[in-house]
PDB file of C-alpha atoms in Angstrom:
ATOM      1  CA  UNK T  24       2.266 -70.382  48.613  1.00 84.00           C
ATOM      2  CA  UNK T  25      -1.232 -69.124  49.329  1.00 89.00           C
ATOM      3  CA  UNK T  26      -1.749 -68.010  52.912  1.00 93.00           C
ATOM      4  CA  UNK T  27      -4.784 -66.967  54.933  1.00 97.00           C
ATOM      5  CA  UNK T  28      -4.558 -65.452  58.414  1.00 97.00           C
ATOM      6  CA  UNK T  29      -7.620 -64.735  60.499  1.00 98.00           C
ATOM      7  CA  UNK T  30      -7.920 -62.536  63.563  1.00 97.00           C
ATOM      8  CA  UNK T  31      -8.806 -62.561  66.312  1.00 97.00           C
ATOM      9  CA  UNK T  32      -8.590 -66.286  67.102  1.00 97.00           C
ATOM     10  CA  UNK T  33     -11.543 -65.896  69.464  1.00 97.00           C
ATOM     11  CA  UNK T  34     -14.074 -63.163  70.069  1.00 98.00           C
ATOM     12  CA  UNK T  35     -16.649 -62.910  72.791  1.00 98.00           C
ATOM     13  CA  UNK T  36     -19.511 -60.427  72.341  1.00 97.00           C
ATOM     14  CA  UNK T  37     -22.633 -59.491  74.173  1.00 97.00           C
ATOM     15  CA  UNK T  38     -25.876 -59.852  72.270  1.00 97.00           C
ATOM     16  CA  UNK T  39     -26.343 -56.724  70.177  1.00 97.00           C
ATOM     17  CA  UNK T  40     -22.658 -55.740  70.310  1.00 97.00           C
ATOM     18  CA  UNK T  41     -21.473 -55.303  66.718  1.00 98.00           C
ATOM     19  CA  UNK T  42     -17.932 -56.188  65.655  1.00 98.00           C
ATOM     20  CA  UNK T  43     -15.740 -57.308  62.750  1.00 98.00           C
ATOM     21  CA  UNK T  44     -13.609 -60.327  61.951  1.00 98.00           C
ATOM     22  CA  UNK T  45     -10.516 -59.980  59.807  1.00 98.00           C
ATOM     23  CA  UNK T  46      -9.071 -62.201  57.108  1.00 98.00           C
ATOM     24  CA  UNK T  47      -5.703 -61.283  55.598  1.00 98.00           C
ATOM     25  CA  UNK T  48      -4.562 -63.181  52.558  1.00 96.00           C
ATOM     26  CA  UNK T  49      -1.605 -63.672  50.275  1.00 94.00           C
ATOM     27  CA  UNK T  50      -2.379 -65.374  47.007  1.00 90.00           C
ATOM     28  CA  UNK T  51      -0.922 -65.508  43.537  1.00 86.00           C
ATOM     29  CA  UNK T  52      -3.882 -64.039  41.704  1.00 89.00           C
ATOM     30  CA  UNK T  53      -7.150 -64.158  43.611  1.00 90.00           C
ATOM     31  CA  UNK T  54     -10.011 -65.938  41.928  1.00 88.00           C
ATOM     32  CA  UNK T  55     -12.295 -65.651  44.940  1.00 90.00           C
ATOM     33  CA  UNK T  56     -12.457 -65.224  48.704  1.00 94.00           C
ATOM     34  CA  UNK T  57     -15.028 -67.192  50.662  1.00 94.00           C
ATOM     35  CA  UNK T  58     -16.562 -67.098  54.098  1.00 96.00           C
ATOM     36  CA  UNK T  59     -17.898 -70.195  55.791  1.00 96.00           C
ATOM     37  CA  UNK T  60     -19.520 -70.812  59.140  1.00 97.00           C
ATOM     38  CA  UNK T  61     -18.656 -73.954  61.101  1.00 95.00           C
ATOM     39  CA  UNK T  62     -20.625 -75.157  64.103  1.00 95.00           C
ATOM     40  CA  UNK T  63     -18.967 -77.600  66.551  1.00 90.00           C
ATOM     41  CA  UNK T  64     -18.774 -81.097  65.126  1.00 87.00           C
ATOM     42  CA  UNK T  65     -20.213 -80.004  61.774  1.00 90.00           C
ATOM     43  CA  UNK T  66     -18.909 -79.303  58.310  1.00 92.00           C
ATOM     44  CA  UNK T  67     -18.369 -75.762  57.031  1.00 94.00           C
ATOM     45  CA  UNK T  68     -21.476 -73.998  55.754  1.00 93.00           C
ATOM     46  CA  UNK T  69     -21.084 -71.599  52.839  1.00 91.00           C
ATOM     47  CA  UNK T  70     -21.870 -67.924  53.495  1.00 94.00           C
ATOM     48  CA  UNK T  71     -20.347 -65.640  50.829  1.00 91.00           C
ATOM     49  CA  UNK T  72     -18.093 -65.415  47.809  1.00 92.00           C
ATOM     50  CA  UNK T  73     -16.246 -62.176  46.977  1.00 94.00           C
ATOM     51  CA  UNK T  74     -14.348 -61.777  43.742  1.00 91.00           C
ATOM     52  CA  UNK T  75     -12.910 -58.279  43.512  1.00 92.00           C
ATOM     53  CA  UNK T  76     -11.777 -55.427  45.746  1.00 94.00           C
ATOM     54  CA  UNK T  77     -14.646 -53.202  46.757  1.00 96.00           C
ATOM     55  CA  UNK T  78     -17.239 -55.931  46.554  1.00 96.00           C
ATOM     56  CA  UNK T  79     -19.663 -56.400  49.435  1.00 97.00           C
ATOM     57  CA  UNK T  80     -22.174 -59.146  50.218  1.00 96.00           C
ATOM     58  CA  UNK T  81     -24.834 -59.208  52.940  1.00 96.00           C
ATOM     59  CA  UNK T  82     -26.885 -61.888  54.605  1.00 94.00           C
ATOM     60  CA  UNK T  83     -29.052 -61.102  57.609  1.00 95.00           C
ATOM     61  CA  UNK T  84     -26.713 -59.686  60.283  1.00 96.00           C
ATOM     62  CA  UNK T  85     -23.541 -60.460  58.311  1.00 98.00           C
ATOM     63  CA  UNK T  86     -21.752 -58.323  55.754  1.00 98.00           C
ATOM     64  CA  UNK T  87     -18.535 -59.310  54.016  1.00 98.00           C
ATOM     65  CA  UNK T  88     -16.203 -56.841  52.335  1.00 98.00           C
ATOM     66  CA  UNK T  89     -13.031 -57.275  50.303  1.00 97.00           C
ATOM     67  CA  UNK T  90      -9.883 -55.247  49.668  1.00 95.00           C
ATOM     68  CA  UNK T  91      -6.743 -56.256  47.791  1.00 93.00           C
ATOM     69  CA  UNK T  92      -5.160 -57.653  50.955  1.00 94.00           C
ATOM     70  CA  UNK T  93      -7.935 -58.503  53.372  1.00 97.00           C
ATOM     71  CA  UNK T  94     -11.580 -59.184  53.950  1.00 98.00           C
ATOM     72  CA  UNK T  95     -13.811 -58.266  56.843  1.00 98.00           C
ATOM     73  CA  UNK T  96     -16.873 -60.012  58.128  1.00 98.00           C
ATOM     74  CA  UNK T  97     -18.994 -57.457  59.924  1.00 98.00           C
ATOM     75  CA  UNK T  98     -21.552 -58.741  62.393  1.00 97.00           C
ATOM     76  CA  UNK T  99     -24.287 -56.268  63.278  1.00 98.00           C
ATOM     77  CA  UNK T 100     -26.308 -56.719  66.468  1.00 97.00           C
ATOM     78  CA  UNK T 101     -25.339 -60.387  66.845  1.00 97.00           C
ATOM     79  CA  UNK T 102     -27.538 -62.965  68.504  1.00 97.00           C
ATOM     80  CA  UNK T 103     -26.484 -66.061  70.466  1.00 97.00           C
ATOM     81  CA  UNK T 104     -27.315 -68.224  67.442  1.00 97.00           C
ATOM     82  CA  UNK T 105     -24.514 -66.456  65.538  1.00 97.00           C
ATOM     83  CA  UNK T 106     -22.026 -68.215  67.814  1.00 98.00           C
ATOM     84  CA  UNK T 107     -19.798 -70.389  65.610  1.00 98.00           C
ATOM     85  CA  UNK T 108     -16.362 -70.513  64.058  1.00 97.00           C
ATOM     86  CA  UNK T 109     -16.120 -68.337  60.964  1.00 98.00           C
ATOM     87  CA  UNK T 110     -13.709 -69.554  58.322  1.00 97.00           C
ATOM     88  CA  UNK T 111     -12.151 -67.561  55.511  1.00 97.00           C
ATOM     89  CA  UNK T 112     -10.805 -69.309  52.417  1.00 95.00           C
ATOM     90  CA  UNK T 113      -9.191 -68.225  49.164  1.00 93.00           C
ATOM     91  CA  UNK T 114      -9.042 -69.747  45.742  1.00 89.00           C
ATOM     92  CA  UNK T 115      -6.109 -68.777  43.567  1.00 87.00           C
ATOM     93  CA  UNK T 116      -6.304 -68.515  39.805  1.00 84.00           C
ATOM     94  CA  UNK T 117      -3.524 -71.067  39.562  1.00 81.00           C
ATOM     95  CA  UNK T 118      -4.876 -73.553  42.093  1.00 76.00           C
ATOM     96  CA  UNK T 119      -7.750 -75.111  40.196  1.00 76.00           C
ATOM     97  CA  UNK T 120     -10.671 -75.730  42.480  1.00 79.00           C
ATOM     98  CA  UNK T 121      -8.864 -76.067  45.810  1.00 87.00           C
ATOM     99  CA  UNK T 122      -9.631 -73.742  48.684  1.00 90.00           C
ATOM    100  CA  UNK T 123      -6.999 -72.624  51.188  1.00 93.00           C
ATOM    101  CA  UNK T 124      -8.577 -72.005  54.585  1.00 96.00           C
ATOM    102  CA  UNK T 125      -7.554 -69.851  57.513  1.00 97.00           C
ATOM    103  CA  UNK T 126      -7.685 -71.154  61.050  1.00 96.00           C
ATOM    104  CA  UNK T 127     -10.937 -69.394  61.791  1.00 97.00           C
ATOM    105  CA  UNK T 128     -12.329 -67.023  64.382  1.00 98.00           C
ATOM    106  CA  UNK T 129     -14.361 -68.606  67.150  1.00 97.00           C
ATOM    107  CA  UNK T 130     -17.230 -66.241  67.920  1.00 98.00           C
ATOM    108  CA  UNK T 131     -19.258 -66.495  71.111  1.00 98.00           C
ATOM    109  CA  UNK T 132     -22.299 -64.258  71.570  1.00 98.00           C
ATOM    110  CA  UNK T 133     -23.613 -64.139  75.097  1.00 97.00           C
ATOM    111  CA  UNK T 134     -27.285 -63.359  75.796  1.00 95.00           C
TER     112      UNK T 134
ATOM    113  CA  UNK I  20     -33.044 -79.906  51.748  1.00 74.00           C
ATOM    114  CA  UNK I  21     -30.407 -81.921  49.855  1.00 77.00           C
ATOM    115  CA  UNK I  22     -27.307 -82.703  51.858  1.00 91.00           C
ATOM    116  CA  UNK I  23     -24.009 -84.504  51.695  1.00 95.00           C
ATOM    117  CA  UNK I  24     -24.027 -87.558  53.944  1.00 96.00           C
ATOM    118  CA  UNK I  25     -20.949 -89.269  55.349  1.00 97.00           C
ATOM    119  CA  UNK I  26     -20.390 -92.597  57.055  1.00 96.00           C
ATOM    120  CA  UNK I  27     -19.176 -93.566  59.509  1.00 97.00           C
ATOM    121  CA  UNK I  28     -19.455 -90.571  61.797  1.00 96.00           C
ATOM    122  CA  UNK I  29     -16.591 -91.923  63.890  1.00 97.00           C
ATOM    123  CA  UNK I  30     -14.129 -94.713  63.219  1.00 97.00           C
ATOM    124  CA  UNK I  31     -11.416 -95.989  65.508  1.00 97.00           C
ATOM    125  CA  UNK I  32      -8.689 -98.076  63.927  1.00 97.00           C
ATOM    126  CA  UNK I  33      -5.321 -99.530  64.771  1.00 97.00           C
ATOM    127  CA  UNK I  34      -2.203 -98.098  63.188  1.00 97.00           C
ATOM    128  CA  UNK I  35      -1.411 -99.925  59.967  1.00 97.00           C
ATOM    129  CA  UNK I  36      -5.007-100.824  59.169  1.00 97.00           C
ATOM    130  CA  UNK I  37      -6.910 -99.674  56.106  1.00 97.00           C
ATOM    131  CA  UNK I  38     -10.022 -97.529  56.393  1.00 98.00           C
ATOM    132  CA  UNK I  39     -12.660 -96.509  53.905  1.00 97.00           C
ATOM    133  CA  UNK I  40     -14.685 -93.375  54.454  1.00 98.00           C
ATOM    134  CA  UNK I  41     -17.895 -93.079  52.501  1.00 97.00           C
ATOM    135  CA  UNK I  42     -19.805 -90.122  51.179  1.00 97.00           C
ATOM    136  CA  UNK I  43     -23.027 -89.643  49.276  1.00 96.00           C
ATOM    137  CA  UNK I  44     -22.824 -86.267  47.511  1.00 95.00           C
ATOM    138  CA  UNK I  45     -25.871 -84.247  46.526  1.00 92.00           C
ATOM    139  CA  UNK I  46     -27.442 -86.085  43.622  1.00 88.00           C
ATOM    140  CA  UNK I  47     -27.051 -83.549  40.788  1.00 85.00           C
ATOM    141  CA  UNK I  48     -23.564 -82.445  41.794  1.00 88.00           C
ATOM    142  CA  UNK I  49     -20.619 -83.133  39.513  1.00 86.00           C
ATOM    143  CA  UNK I  50     -17.543 -82.093  41.518  1.00 90.00           C
ATOM    144  CA  UNK I  51     -16.489 -83.974  44.632  1.00 93.00           C
ATOM    145  CA  UNK I  52     -13.861 -83.243  47.243  1.00 95.00           C
ATOM    146  CA  UNK I  53     -12.210 -84.509  50.371  1.00 97.00           C
ATOM    147  CA  UNK I  54     -10.853 -82.123  52.975  1.00 97.00           C
ATOM    148  CA  UNK I  55      -9.513 -82.912  56.403  1.00 97.00           C
ATOM    149  CA  UNK I  56      -9.201 -81.033  59.681  1.00 95.00           C
ATOM    150  CA  UNK I  57      -6.775 -82.160  62.340  1.00 95.00           C
ATOM    151  CA  UNK I  58      -8.047 -81.154  65.785  1.00 91.00           C
ATOM    152  CA  UNK I  59      -7.368 -77.478  66.393  1.00 88.00           C
ATOM    153  CA  UNK I  60      -5.921 -76.920  62.912  1.00 92.00           C
ATOM    154  CA  UNK I  61      -7.052 -75.574  59.561  1.00 94.00           C
ATOM    155  CA  UNK I  62      -9.315 -77.291  57.112  1.00 95.00           C
ATOM    156  CA  UNK I  63      -6.961 -78.707  54.464  1.00 96.00           C
ATOM    157  CA  UNK I  64      -7.661 -79.690  50.884  1.00 95.00           C
ATOM    158  CA  UNK I  65      -6.899 -83.292  49.954  1.00 97.00           C
ATOM    159  CA  UNK I  66      -8.360 -84.017  46.525  1.00 96.00           C
ATOM    160  CA  UNK I  67     -10.954 -83.032  43.967  1.00 92.00           C
ATOM    161  CA  UNK I  68     -12.670 -85.461  41.616  1.00 93.00           C
ATOM    162  CA  UNK I  69     -14.593 -84.840  38.421  1.00 90.00           C
ATOM    163  CA  UNK I  70     -15.751 -87.009  35.577  1.00 88.00           C
ATOM    164  CA  UNK I  71     -14.490 -90.153  37.321  1.00 90.00           C
ATOM    165  CA  UNK I  72     -10.954 -88.991  37.752  1.00 92.00           C
ATOM    166  CA  UNK I  73      -8.842 -86.919  40.100  1.00 94.00           C
ATOM    167  CA  UNK I  74      -8.706 -83.337  38.861  1.00 90.00           C
ATOM    168  CA  UNK I  75      -6.404 -81.993  41.548  1.00 91.00           C
ATOM    169  CA  UNK I  76      -4.649 -83.260  44.667  1.00 93.00           C
ATOM    170  CA  UNK I  77      -2.577 -81.744  47.442  1.00 94.00           C
ATOM    171  CA  UNK I  78       0.831 -82.733  48.751  1.00 93.00           C
ATOM    172  CA  UNK I  79      -0.919 -84.562  51.584  1.00 94.00           C
ATOM    173  CA  UNK I  80      -2.672 -86.893  49.142  1.00 96.00           C
ATOM    174  CA  UNK I  81       0.149 -89.355  48.537  1.00 94.00           C
ATOM    175  CA  UNK I  82       0.078 -93.039  47.597  1.00 94.00           C
ATOM    176  CA  UNK I  83      -1.455 -93.859  50.959  1.00 96.00           C
ATOM    177  CA  UNK I  84      -4.714 -92.294  49.820  1.00 97.00           C
ATOM    178  CA  UNK I  85      -7.093 -93.132  47.017  1.00 97.00           C
ATOM    179  CA  UNK I  86     -10.561 -92.059  45.957  1.00 97.00           C
ATOM    180  CA  UNK I  87     -13.212 -93.857  44.020  1.00 94.00           C
ATOM    181  CA  UNK I  88     -16.740 -93.414  42.794  1.00 91.00           C
ATOM    182  CA  UNK I  89     -17.778 -97.069  42.706  1.00 85.00           C
ATOM    183  CA  UNK I  90     -21.340 -96.371  41.603  1.00 86.00           C
ATOM    184  CA  UNK I  91     -23.570 -93.448  40.714  1.00 77.00           C
ATOM    185  CA  UNK I  92     -24.035 -92.261  44.256  1.00 85.00           C
ATOM    186  CA  UNK I  93     -21.081 -93.066  46.526  1.00 92.00           C
ATOM    187  CA  UNK I  94     -17.708 -91.364  46.721  1.00 95.00           C
ATOM    188  CA  UNK I  95     -15.087 -93.016  48.892  1.00 97.00           C
ATOM    189  CA  UNK I  96     -11.748 -92.149  50.440  1.00 98.00           C
ATOM    190  CA  UNK I  97      -9.462 -95.077  51.195  1.00 97.00           C
ATOM    191  CA  UNK I  98      -6.540 -94.666  53.555  1.00 97.00           C
ATOM    192  CA  UNK I  99      -4.074 -97.526  53.496  1.00 97.00           C
ATOM    193  CA  UNK I 100      -1.761 -98.409  56.355  1.00 96.00           C
ATOM    194  CA  UNK I 101      -3.044 -95.688  58.661  1.00 97.00           C
ATOM    195  CA  UNK I 102      -0.665 -93.673  60.815  1.00 96.00           C
ATOM    196  CA  UNK I 103      -1.220 -91.825  64.063  1.00 97.00           C
ATOM    197  CA  UNK I 104      -1.035 -88.517  62.218  1.00 96.00           C
ATOM    198  CA  UNK I 105      -3.970 -89.497  60.013  1.00 97.00           C
ATOM    199  CA  UNK I 106      -6.248 -88.898  62.979  1.00 97.00           C
ATOM    200  CA  UNK I 107      -8.528 -86.065  61.886  1.00 97.00           C
ATOM    201  CA  UNK I 108     -12.023 -85.128  60.818  1.00 97.00           C
ATOM    202  CA  UNK I 109     -12.466 -85.904  57.140  1.00 98.00           C
ATOM    203  CA  UNK I 110     -15.019 -83.839  55.255  1.00 97.00           C
ATOM    204  CA  UNK I 111     -16.567 -84.749  51.946  1.00 97.00           C
ATOM    205  CA  UNK I 112     -17.919 -81.899  49.835  1.00 94.00           C
ATOM    206  CA  UNK I 113     -19.642 -81.515  46.511  1.00 92.00           C
ATOM    207  CA  UNK I 114     -20.625 -78.742  44.132  1.00 88.00           C
ATOM    208  CA  UNK I 115     -23.121 -78.535  41.338  1.00 82.00           C
ATOM    209  CA  UNK I 116     -20.992 -77.611  38.355  1.00 70.00           C
ATOM    210  CA  UNK I 117     -17.465 -76.819  37.344  1.00 63.00           C
ATOM    211  CA  UNK I 118     -18.293 -73.164  37.662  1.00 55.00           C
ATOM    212  CA  UNK I 119     -19.986 -73.866  40.963  1.00 55.00           C
ATOM    213  CA  UNK I 120     -16.781 -75.409  42.137  1.00 57.00           C
ATOM    214  CA  UNK I 121     -14.919 -72.282  41.287  1.00 63.00           C
ATOM    215  CA  UNK I 122     -17.322 -70.067  43.214  1.00 66.00           C
ATOM    216  CA  UNK I 123     -16.412 -71.879  46.412  1.00 64.00           C
ATOM    217  CA  UNK I 124     -20.013 -72.856  46.933  1.00 83.00           C
ATOM    218  CA  UNK I 125     -19.139 -76.248  48.279  1.00 86.00           C
ATOM    219  CA  UNK I 126     -21.639 -78.228  50.284  1.00 90.00           C
ATOM    220  CA  UNK I 127     -19.896 -80.092  53.076  1.00 94.00           C
ATOM    221  CA  UNK I 128     -20.968 -83.187  54.925  1.00 96.00           C
ATOM    222  CA  UNK I 129     -20.827 -83.408  58.689  1.00 95.00           C
ATOM    223  CA  UNK I 130     -17.559 -85.276  58.607  1.00 96.00           C
ATOM    224  CA  UNK I 131     -16.102 -88.615  59.599  1.00 97.00           C
ATOM    225  CA  UNK I 132     -13.870 -88.539  62.636  1.00 97.00           C
ATOM    226  CA  UNK I 133     -10.958 -90.955  62.267  1.00 98.00           C
ATOM    227  CA  UNK I 134      -8.994 -91.947  65.344  1.00 97.00           C
ATOM    228  CA  UNK I 135      -5.855 -93.999  64.783  1.00 97.00           C
ATOM    229  CA  UNK I 136      -4.477 -95.772  67.856  1.00 96.00           C
TER     230      UNK I 136
END
């Protein structure tokens, strides 16, 4: 069974204070690992797809990296508008198009 | 910017009643999905739909659930004989192509909150 575990559950940062979110996964053949952002009361918003260990993707203050067992979402000099829940999801080679999500990390950036 | 729209935003129903949740995917998208999120829990896959048929479904998606694309624009989730544990936020999503689906680049709607009393 595919499993995704995210840590920490919640993270509170000061504006400008860089940090990282972790996503550990167990999957029978990884097709892709995905990061989404979810604002309260909204649907998940796609951020990145990573396919193989060593791959990195960047978007503004966010950078996602991937190893064979985990992924990190690095947030550099965050701003209050980066406050959201960040979701990690995996797609297994044997699971068709379904995504298996983690429980998310709730990030709060204080001004 | 194109978006996935869902109605209703919130529905309250009595246990045992049937509900239909509606979604209008992005117009040129070919793959459609329903996910749900029980309060405080993970987003969970329910079903994917392509070429007018279910392509994959989870263990959650039993005979109580059905999906339909009644016309060229709407995609619906029907829940028969609702139970208390069906209370959740239901998200519709779509993607542009088969390959798009496999890149995880799903576009989600804002969700329909279902409360079963």
